[in-house]
Amino acid sequence: MKRDYRNICIDDGFIIFSYIITIIMVLLAYLFIVVFKCEQYNFDVYKKVYMYFIIFQFVMFSLSLIHFTKDKFLNIEGLIKDLIKVLILAFSIIPFILIIFISGNVKSLNFWVPIGIEVAYGFAIVSFNRLLSLNKLFKNYSAFITHFVQFFTNILSLVFLYIYYRYSQIVITTVYDKDIPKVFFLNPILTAAGYINKEITDYTQMGIKPVICTLVFWSICSLVNVLIIHKLYKVKSMSQDGSVQTEV
């Protein structure tokens, strides 16, 4: 038991370490490119660096979630461990955001909203993956299904948005354009990028409605997953207790 738990900690620690090292290398490389490319100090450039950094790390965040090791305890304790891993990944970017702000002398932007979106989305994904592993039919395909859900949510939804944009022949002037159907903002990357763009440019047509929709949707998904897992765990525990009594 202790050996399995130690292996889980090592594997998850390696994933978190690799995630942090990757975003550090990309951030430093991008900052050096910006410094050498710009002929003069430009504050707006660092604001864009902040936006691009959040988008990149959000992609890395999504890829890292699915590779976390699932322990054998499919109960609330296991969900709490999953939540802690999500929080570690989400909050680990704060020092790097501060580096961007300090380097570019950028006024303080509200980076807690993108992090909140990450946490809500991340826990919904890991709890969904854990839920699939409880089902005998989907257990062997849980990783594939979760990967597809992430790909559909983060990538294909943007493709559909582009098709909608071309088909409807609308002119989109901002990420939070009123002509974009709100369903597209269930994409957490699009919503986070739109919120940062709103703070940088001070221009938006939808306010923070996309943020509220995203947070509510992914929070509800997380809650539903937790309730189903809790119910399945109680049924499993009752069945095991019944079998033990029968054997006695």
CSV table of C-alpha atoms in Angstrom, one decimal, residues 7-219:
chain,number,residue,atom,x,y,z
A,7,ASN,CA,4.8,5.6,-6.7
A,8,ILE,CA,1.7,7.8,-7.2
A,9,CYS,CA,3.3,10.7,-5.5
A,10,ILE,CA,6.5,10.3,-7.6
A,11,ASP,CA,4.5,10.1,-10.9
A,12,ASP,CA,2.3,13.1,-10.1
A,13,GLY,CA,5.3,15.1,-8.8
A,14,PHE,CA,7.1,14.4,-12.1
A,15,ILE,CA,4.0,15.7,-14.1
A,16,ILE,CA,3.8,18.9,-12.0
A,17,PHE,CA,7.6,19.4,-12.3
A,18,SER,CA,7.6,18.9,-16.0
A,19,TYR,CA,4.6,21.3,-16.4
A,20,ILE,CA,6.4,24.0,-14.4
A,21,ILE,CA,9.8,23.6,-16.2
A,22,THR,CA,8.0,23.7,-19.6
A,23,ILE,CA,6.2,27.0,-18.9
A,24,ILE,CA,9.4,28.5,-17.4
A,25,MET,CA,11.4,27.7,-20.5
A,26,VAL,CA,8.7,29.1,-22.8
A,27,LEU,CA,8.2,32.2,-20.8
A,28,LEU,CA,11.9,33.0,-20.6
A,29,ALA,CA,12.4,32.4,-24.3
A,30,TYR,CA,9.4,34.6,-25.2
A,31,LEU,CA,10.6,37.4,-22.9
A,32,PHE,CA,14.1,37.3,-24.4
A,33,ILE,CA,12.5,37.5,-27.9
A,34,VAL,CA,10.4,40.4,-26.9
A,35,VAL,CA,13.3,42.3,-25.3
A,36,PHE,CA,15.6,41.8,-28.3
A,37,LYS,CA,12.9,42.5,-30.9
A,38,CYS,CA,11.6,45.7,-29.4
A,39,GLU,CA,13.7,48.8,-30.1
A,40,GLN,CA,12.2,50.7,-27.2
A,41,TYR,CA,10.4,49.8,-24.0
A,42,ASN,CA,6.8,49.1,-24.7
A,43,PHE,CA,4.4,48.3,-21.9
A,44,ASP,CA,1.6,47.0,-24.2
A,45,VAL,CA,4.0,44.3,-25.4
A,46,TYR,CA,4.1,42.7,-22.0
A,47,LYS,CA,0.4,42.8,-21.7
A,48,LYS,CA,0.2,40.6,-24.8
A,49,VAL,CA,3.0,38.4,-23.3
A,50,TYR,CA,0.7,37.9,-20.4
A,51,MET,CA,-2.2,36.9,-22.6
A,52,TYR,CA,-0.2,34.5,-24.7
A,53,PHE,CA,1.4,33.0,-21.6
A,54,ILE,CA,-2.0,32.3,-20.0
A,55,ILE,CA,-3.2,30.7,-23.3
A,56,PHE,CA,-0.1,28.5,-23.5
A,57,GLN,CA,-0.1,27.4,-19.9
A,58,PHE,CA,-3.9,26.7,-20.1
A,59,VAL,CA,-3.1,24.2,-23.0
A,60,MET,CA,-0.3,22.6,-20.9
A,61,PHE,CA,-2.6,22.6,-17.9
A,62,SER,CA,-5.2,20.6,-19.9
A,63,LEU,CA,-2.7,18.1,-21.1
A,64,SER,CA,-1.3,17.6,-17.6
A,65,LEU,CA,-4.6,16.9,-16.0
A,66,ILE,CA,-5.3,13.6,-17.8
A,67,HIS,CA,-1.9,12.1,-16.9
A,68,PHE,CA,-2.4,12.3,-13.2
A,69,THR,CA,-2.3,8.9,-11.5
A,70,LYS,CA,-5.7,7.7,-10.2
A,71,ASP,CA,-5.4,5.8,-6.9
A,72,LYS,CA,-7.5,2.8,-6.0
A,73,PHE,CA,-9.6,4.8,-3.5
A,74,LEU,CA,-12.5,6.0,-5.7
A,75,ASN,CA,-14.1,8.0,-2.9
A,76,ILE,CA,-14.3,11.6,-1.6
A,77,GLU,CA,-10.8,11.4,-0.3
A,78,GLY,CA,-9.6,10.6,-3.8
A,79,LEU,CA,-11.5,13.6,-5.2
A,80,ILE,CA,-9.9,15.9,-2.6
A,81,LYS,CA,-6.5,14.7,-3.7
A,82,ASP,CA,-7.5,15.4,-7.3
A,83,LEU,CA,-8.6,18.9,-6.3
A,84,ILE,CA,-5.3,19.6,-4.6
A,85,LYS,CA,-3.4,18.6,-7.7
A,86,VAL,CA,-5.5,20.9,-9.8
A,87,LEU,CA,-4.9,23.8,-7.3
A,88,ILE,CA,-1.2,23.2,-7.4
A,89,LEU,CA,-1.1,23.4,-11.2
A,90,ALA,CA,-3.3,26.4,-11.3
A,91,PHE,CA,-1.6,28.4,-8.5
A,92,SER,CA,1.9,27.6,-9.6
A,93,ILE,CA,1.7,30.1,-12.5
A,94,ILE,CA,1.2,33.1,-10.1
A,95,PRO,CA,5.0,33.8,-9.7
A,96,PHE,CA,5.4,33.8,-13.5
A,97,ILE,CA,2.6,36.2,-13.9
A,98,LEU,CA,4.2,38.5,-11.4
A,99,ILE,CA,7.5,38.2,-13.3
A,100,ILE,CA,5.7,39.5,-16.4
A,101,PHE,CA,4.0,42.3,-14.5
A,102,ILE,CA,7.3,43.4,-12.9
A,103,SER,CA,9.4,43.1,-16.1
A,104,GLY,CA,6.9,45.2,-18.1
A,105,ASN,CA,5.9,47.5,-15.3
A,106,VAL,CA,2.3,46.4,-16.1
A,107,LYS,CA,-0.5,47.6,-13.8
A,108,SER,CA,-2.0,44.9,-11.7
A,109,LEU,CA,-4.5,42.9,-13.8
A,110,ASN,CA,-7.0,40.6,-12.2
A,111,PHE,CA,-5.3,37.2,-12.8
A,112,TRP,CA,-7.6,35.4,-10.3
A,113,VAL,CA,-10.4,35.1,-12.9
A,114,PRO,CA,-8.4,33.0,-15.4
A,115,ILE,CA,-7.1,30.9,-12.5
A,116,GLY,CA,-10.7,30.4,-11.2
A,117,ILE,CA,-11.7,29.3,-14.7
A,118,GLU,CA,-8.8,26.8,-14.7
A,119,VAL,CA,-9.8,25.4,-11.3
A,120,ALA,CA,-13.4,24.9,-12.2
A,121,TYR,CA,-12.6,23.4,-15.6
A,122,GLY,CA,-9.7,21.3,-14.3
A,123,PHE,CA,-11.7,19.7,-11.5
A,124,ALA,CA,-14.6,19.0,-13.8
A,125,ILE,CA,-12.2,17.1,-16.1
A,126,VAL,CA,-10.4,15.0,-13.4
A,127,SER,CA,-13.7,14.2,-11.7
A,128,PHE,CA,-15.2,13.2,-15.0
A,129,ASN,CA,-12.2,11.0,-15.7
A,130,ARG,CA,-12.5,9.4,-12.3
A,131,LEU,CA,-16.2,8.8,-12.9
A,132,LEU,CA,-15.5,7.0,-16.2
A,133,SER,CA,-13.0,4.7,-14.4
A,134,LEU,CA,-15.9,3.6,-12.1
A,135,ASN,CA,-17.9,2.3,-15.1
A,136,LYS,CA,-16.8,-1.2,-16.4
A,137,LEU,CA,-17.9,-0.3,-19.9
A,138,PHE,CA,-15.8,2.9,-20.1
A,139,LYS,CA,-13.0,2.0,-17.7
A,140,ASN,CA,-10.5,1.0,-20.4
A,141,TYR,CA,-11.4,4.0,-22.6
A,142,SER,CA,-11.6,6.6,-19.9
A,143,ALA,CA,-8.3,8.3,-21.0
A,144,PHE,CA,-9.4,8.4,-24.6
A,145,ILE,CA,-12.9,9.8,-23.8
A,146,THR,CA,-11.4,12.5,-21.6
A,147,HIS,CA,-8.8,13.4,-24.2
A,148,PHE,CA,-11.6,13.7,-26.8
A,149,VAL,CA,-13.7,15.9,-24.5
A,150,GLN,CA,-10.8,18.2,-23.9
A,151,PHE,CA,-10.0,18.3,-27.6
A,152,PHE,CA,-13.6,19.0,-28.5
A,153,THR,CA,-13.9,21.7,-25.9
A,154,ASN,CA,-10.6,23.5,-26.4
A,155,ILE,CA,-9.8,23.0,-30.1
A,156,LEU,CA,-12.9,21.8,-32.2
A,157,SER,CA,-15.1,24.5,-30.6
A,158,LEU,CA,-12.8,27.1,-32.0
A,159,VAL,CA,-13.0,25.5,-35.4
A,160,PHE,CA,-16.8,25.5,-35.2
A,161,LEU,CA,-16.6,29.2,-34.2
A,162,TYR,CA,-14.5,30.0,-37.3
A,163,ILE,CA,-17.0,28.1,-39.5
A,164,TYR,CA,-19.8,30.0,-37.9
A,165,TYR,CA,-17.9,33.3,-38.4
A,166,ARG,CA,-17.3,32.5,-42.1
A,167,TYR,CA,-20.8,31.2,-42.7
A,168,SER,CA,-22.6,34.0,-41.0
A,169,GLN,CA,-20.3,36.6,-42.5
A,170,ILE,CA,-20.2,38.6,-39.3
A,171,VAL,CA,-17.5,41.0,-38.3
A,172,ILE,CA,-16.0,40.2,-34.9
A,173,THR,CA,-14.4,43.2,-33.3
A,174,THR,CA,-13.5,41.7,-29.9
A,175,VAL,CA,-13.3,38.3,-28.3
A,176,TYR,CA,-16.4,39.2,-26.3
A,177,ASP,CA,-18.4,40.2,-29.4
A,178,LYS,CA,-22.2,40.2,-28.9
A,179,ASP,CA,-22.6,38.3,-32.3
A,180,ILE,CA,-20.8,35.2,-30.9
A,181,PRO,CA,-23.2,32.7,-29.4
A,182,LYS,CA,-22.6,32.3,-25.6
A,183,VAL,CA,-22.3,28.5,-26.1
A,184,PHE,CA,-18.8,29.0,-27.6
A,185,PHE,CA,-17.7,30.5,-24.3
A,186,LEU,CA,-18.0,27.2,-22.6
A,187,ASN,CA,-14.5,26.9,-24.0
A,188,PRO,CA,-12.4,28.0,-21.0
A,189,ILE,CA,-9.4,29.1,-23.1
A,190,LEU,CA,-11.6,31.4,-25.2
A,191,THR,CA,-13.3,32.8,-22.1
A,192,ALA,CA,-10.0,33.4,-20.2
A,193,ALA,CA,-8.4,35.0,-23.3
A,194,GLY,CA,-11.4,37.2,-23.8
A,195,TYR,CA,-11.4,38.4,-20.2
A,196,ILE,CA,-7.7,39.3,-20.4
A,197,ASN,CA,-8.3,41.1,-23.7
A,198,LYS,CA,-11.2,43.0,-22.0
A,199,GLU,CA,-8.8,44.1,-19.2
A,200,ILE,CA,-6.0,45.1,-21.6
A,201,THR,CA,-8.1,47.0,-24.1
A,202,ASP,CA,-11.0,48.1,-21.8
A,203,TYR,CA,-13.3,47.2,-24.7
A,204,THR,CA,-16.0,44.5,-24.5
A,205,GLN,CA,-19.6,44.0,-25.8
A,206,MET,CA,-20.6,41.3,-23.3
A,207,GLY,CA,-19.1,42.4,-20.0
A,208,ILE,CA,-18.3,39.4,-17.8
A,209,LYS,CA,-21.3,37.3,-18.9
A,210,PRO,CA,-19.0,34.7,-20.6
A,211,VAL,CA,-17.0,34.4,-17.4
A,212,ILE,CA,-20.1,33.8,-15.3
A,213,CYS,CA,-21.5,31.2,-17.9
A,214,THR,CA,-18.2,29.4,-17.9
A,215,LEU,CA,-17.7,29.2,-14.2
A,216,VAL,CA,-21.4,28.2,-13.6
A,217,PHE,CA,-21.3,25.5,-16.3
A,218,TRP,CA,-18.0,23.8,-15.2
A,219,SER,CA,-18.9,24.1,-11.5
